Structures are given as structure tokens and as C-alpha cells.
Tab-separated table of C-alpha atoms in Angstrom:
chain	number	residue	atom	x	y	z
A	1	MET	CA	-34.487	-102.132	93.299
A	2	ARG	CA	-35.128	-104.312	96.032
A	3	LEU	CA	-33.075	-107.072	94.733
A	4	ARG	CA	-30.184	-104.520	94.248
A	5	ASP	CA	-30.552	-103.326	97.484
A	6	SER	CA	-30.838	-106.443	99.191
A	7	LEU	CA	-27.793	-107.692	97.517
A	8	ILE	CA	-25.806	-104.277	98.793
A	9	THR	CA	-26.822	-104.709	102.590
A	10	ARG	CA	-25.713	-108.339	102.206
A	11	VAL	CA	-22.451	-107.392	100.945
A	12	LEU	CA	-21.832	-104.549	103.584
A	13	ARG	CA	-23.686	-106.293	106.500
A	14	GLY	CA	-20.961	-108.853	106.796
A	15	PRO	CA	-18.338	-106.490	107.773
A	16	LEU	CA	-20.267	-104.699	109.830
A	17	GLU	CA	-21.460	-107.403	111.688
A	18	ALA	CA	-17.480	-108.506	112.187
A	19	LEU	CA	-16.553	-105.208	113.423
A	20	VAL	CA	-19.559	-104.685	115.740
A	21	ALA	CA	-18.591	-108.357	117.395
A	22	GLU	CA	-15.146	-107.586	117.476
A	23	GLN	CA	-16.379	-104.257	119.229
A	24	VAL	CA	-18.065	-106.400	122.073
A	25	ALA	CA	-15.872	-108.616	122.098
A	26	ARG	CA	-13.318	-106.236	123.175
A	27	GLN	CA	-15.214	-104.583	126.272
A	28	VAL	CA	-16.095	-107.860	127.502
A	29	GLN	CA	-12.992	-109.254	127.758
A	30	GLU	CA	-12.164	-105.747	129.424
A	31	LEU	CA	-14.777	-106.681	132.323
A	32	LYS	CA	-13.950	-108.376	135.380
A	33	LEU	CA	-15.347	-111.870	134.823
A	34	ASP	CA	-16.982	-111.769	138.248
A	35	ALA	CA	-19.391	-108.885	137.142
A	36	LEU	CA	-20.646	-110.803	134.275
A	37	TYR	CA	-22.100	-113.506	136.485
A	38	SER	CA	-24.120	-114.067	139.894
A	39	TYR	CA	-24.283	-115.621	143.219
A	40	ARG	CA	-25.861	-115.282	146.307
A	41	TRP	CA	-24.854	-116.111	150.057
A	42	HIS	CA	-25.794	-117.141	153.256
A	43	GLY	CA	-23.879	-116.333	156.538
A	44	GLU	CA	-20.790	-114.040	156.560
A	45	ARG	CA	-19.729	-112.986	153.789
A	46	SER	CA	-16.266	-112.241	155.058
A	47	ARG	CA	-16.479	-116.203	154.952
A	48	LEU	CA	-16.432	-116.432	150.923
A	49	HIS	CA	-13.268	-116.115	149.102
A	50	VAL	CA	-14.122	-115.893	144.967
A	51	PRO	CA	-10.850	-114.669	142.986
A	52	ASP	CA	-11.741	-112.170	140.181
A	53	THR	CA	-10.646	-114.929	137.719
A	54	ALA	CA	-13.872	-117.327	138.776
A	55	VAL	CA	-17.005	-118.004	136.922
A	56	VAL	CA	-20.193	-118.149	138.892
A	57	ASN	CA	-23.717	-119.003	137.111
A	58	ASN	CA	-26.607	-118.026	139.566
A	59	ALA	CA	-24.468	-120.309	142.715
A	60	LEU	CA	-25.770	-119.925	145.763
A	61	PHE	CA	-22.872	-120.334	148.945
A	62	ASN	CA	-23.719	-121.026	152.635
A	63	MET	CA	-21.108	-120.008	154.928
A	64	SER	CA	-22.965	-120.646	158.119
A	65	GLY	CA	-20.737	-123.602	159.086
A	66	GLY	CA	-17.778	-122.629	157.704
A	67	THR	CA	-15.564	-121.025	155.200
A	68	ILE	CA	-15.892	-121.154	151.440
A	69	THR	CA	-12.541	-120.424	149.251
A	70	LEU	CA	-12.747	-120.752	145.427
A	71	GLY	CA	-8.967	-120.878	143.657
A	72	GLU	CA	-7.892	-119.319	140.898
A	73	HIS	CA	-9.994	-119.959	136.988
A	74	VAL	CA	-12.317	-122.136	138.838
A	75	PHE	CA	-16.224	-122.192	136.819
A	76	PHE	CA	-19.542	-123.142	137.822
A	77	GLY	CA	-22.473	-124.435	135.325
A	78	HIS	CA	-25.617	-122.958	136.625
A	79	ASP	CA	-27.590	-123.146	139.787
A	80	VAL	CA	-24.151	-124.822	141.956
A	81	ALA	CA	-24.935	-124.927	145.702
A	82	VAL	CA	-21.902	-125.151	147.988
A	83	LEU	CA	-22.579	-125.276	151.676
A	84	THR	CA	-21.030	-125.259	154.685
A	85	GLY	CA	-23.746	-125.566	157.122
A	86	THR	CA	-26.035	-128.586	158.369
A	87	HIS	CA	-28.740	-129.391	160.523
A	88	ASP	CA	-29.143	-131.637	163.273
A	89	VAL	CA	-31.177	-134.700	162.550
A	90	THR	CA	-32.001	-135.501	166.026
A	91	LYS	CA	-33.755	-132.393	167.109
A	92	PHE	CA	-37.324	-131.075	166.075
A	93	GLY	CA	-39.116	-128.192	165.350
A	94	ARG	CA	-37.400	-124.899	165.962
A	95	ASP	CA	-34.889	-126.583	167.665
A	96	ARG	CA	-33.926	-128.270	164.841
A	97	GLN	CA	-33.872	-125.117	162.416
A	98	LEU	CA	-31.535	-123.639	165.032
A	99	ALA	CA	-29.227	-126.319	165.566
A	100	PHE	CA	-26.374	-126.062	163.068
A	101	PRO	CA	-22.408	-126.000	163.340
A	102	ARG	CA	-20.858	-122.071	163.294
A	103	SER	CA	-17.276	-123.504	162.388
A	104	GLY	CA	-15.308	-126.538	160.848
A	105	ARG	CA	-16.888	-127.234	157.659
A	106	ASP	CA	-15.010	-125.450	155.455
A	107	VAL	CA	-14.944	-126.170	151.548
A	108	VAL	CA	-11.876	-125.317	149.553
A	109	ILE	CA	-12.237	-125.770	145.492
A	110	GLY	CA	-9.147	-126.046	144.156
A	111	GLU	CA	-7.637	-123.755	140.956
A	112	GLY	CA	-9.050	-124.871	137.803
A	113	VAL	CA	-12.012	-126.940	138.976
A	114	TRP	CA	-15.112	-127.058	136.910
A	115	LEU	CA	-18.339	-127.506	138.347
A	116	ALA	CA	-20.739	-128.560	135.869
A	117	SER	CA	-24.486	-127.587	136.376
A	118	HIS	CA	-26.806	-128.277	139.481
A	119	VAL	CA	-23.807	-129.776	141.357
A	120	LEU	CA	-24.103	-129.636	144.996
A	121	VAL	CA	-21.355	-129.287	147.606
A	122	LEU	CA	-21.509	-130.018	151.169
A	123	GLY	CA	-18.746	-129.087	153.411
A	124	PRO	CA	-16.580	-130.155	155.226
A	125	VAL	CA	-14.877	-131.103	151.687
A	126	THR	CA	-11.697	-130.093	149.325
A	127	ILE	CA	-12.036	-130.519	145.695
A	128	GLY	CA	-8.307	-130.556	143.906
A	129	GLU	CA	-7.060	-128.668	141.554
A	130	HIS	CA	-8.469	-129.088	137.880
A	131	ALA	CA	-10.913	-131.529	139.165
A	132	VAL	CA	-14.193	-131.687	137.191
A	133	VAL	CA	-17.363	-132.669	138.696
A	134	ALA	CA	-20.382	-133.889	136.684
A	135	GLY	CA	-23.943	-132.131	136.330
A	136	GLY	CA	-26.221	-133.083	139.019
A	137	SER	CA	-23.701	-134.857	141.067
A	138	LEU	CA	-23.327	-134.526	145.044
A	139	VAL	CA	-19.905	-134.121	146.499
A	140	ARG	CA	-19.778	-134.636	150.257
A	141	GLU	CA	-16.040	-136.517	150.494
A	142	ASP	CA	-12.751	-135.169	149.029
A	143	VAL	CA	-11.816	-135.529	145.538
A	144	GLU	CA	-8.164	-135.867	144.285
A	145	PRO	CA	-6.844	-133.692	141.868
A	146	TYR	CA	-7.072	-134.074	137.939
A	147	THR	CA	-9.887	-136.218	138.447
A	148	VAL	CA	-13.713	-136.176	137.180
A	149	VAL	CA	-16.783	-137.452	139.426
A	150	ALA	CA	-19.576	-138.205	139.165
A	151	GLY	CA	-23.041	-139.042	140.772
A	152	ARG	CA	-25.061	-138.501	143.914
A	153	PRO	CA	-22.952	-139.316	145.712
A	154	ALA	CA	-20.154	-138.425	143.554
A	155	LYS	CA	-17.411	-140.979	142.929
A	156	PRO	CA	-14.340	-141.140	140.660
A	157	VAL	CA	-14.969	-141.809	136.857
A	158	LYS	CA	-11.800	-140.812	135.374
A	159	LYS	CA	-8.079	-139.642	135.972
A	160	ILE	CA	-7.497	-136.246	133.737
A	161	ALA	CA	-3.699	-136.502	132.307
A	162	ARG	CA	-1.589	-133.829	134.024
A	163	PRO	CA	-0.273	-131.119	131.525
A	164	GLY	CA	3.391	-132.255	130.340
A	165	SER	CA	2.589	-135.992	130.889
């Protein structure tokens, strides 16, 4: 009896699991992607522009020194930090804590950019469309479109072929 029940369960289980998986996938597609991911921010929330198509995994955005703008279909690995602020190293104590620029350190991350896990971006900087930033990299200079960068500081390591080329 047990063997027969086990065989019946195995035969029925495959189609049932497939049906459940299909329903779950359909529901996930109907959700806005930003509802599935999380981020924290420091500064004025109005200075952060994240489109519905962005995928952001536990990121930190600091807009104390400028704006942060993400392009369509940008996606982040885990624990990415994007910072517009900095502190004045010539000051000490409380003065150092309070001395930071309020504007002019904007960060623009172009369409389709992939920032892998543990990337740190320090503004002012522009990351061109469809660029890739390798995990653990420090971006403190502009990145050309269709370029892979890696390292601390990030340097170009490869050009990506543009579609149709």
C-alpha cells in the first residue's frame, strides 16, 4: 500500500508543483519590482529617483550632497551604497561631522547598469548606460557606457559589444 501511494503521489506531485509554480510566477510578474526589494536613504527623499523597473537589493542611498538618479532597468546586487556626501578631513570633532557639501555631488546611473554586490559609489559621478561594475568595486570617477569596471578604485577592464555591432 505504501509503495502504491508513494508512486501515485510522485505522479501527481509533478503537475501540481508546476501549476503552483506557474501561479506564483504570474503573481510575481504582476507586482512592481520595487516592491520586492529594499533600500534605505539618508537626506531628502525627493533627491532620489528610482524608476519602477529598477531592481535594488538592500542598498543605501545618501543624498546629503546631491541627487541620485537611476535609469530604467538598473539592477543592484546586495549591499550597494551610493553616496553623494563626504566630510571635510581638515576639520576635527563635531566640525568634521557637520561639514559636508549640500549640493553639487550628483550621481547618475544610466539605463541598464548592473552594480554587483558590495559596490560603493562616491559622487559626483556618472555611470554610463549598460555598464557593469564588478562586486566590491569603488566607483569615484565616471564610467563610460558599455564598459566593465572593477577594483578599488574601479578601472576599465573590458568593453561590452553594443547590440547590433
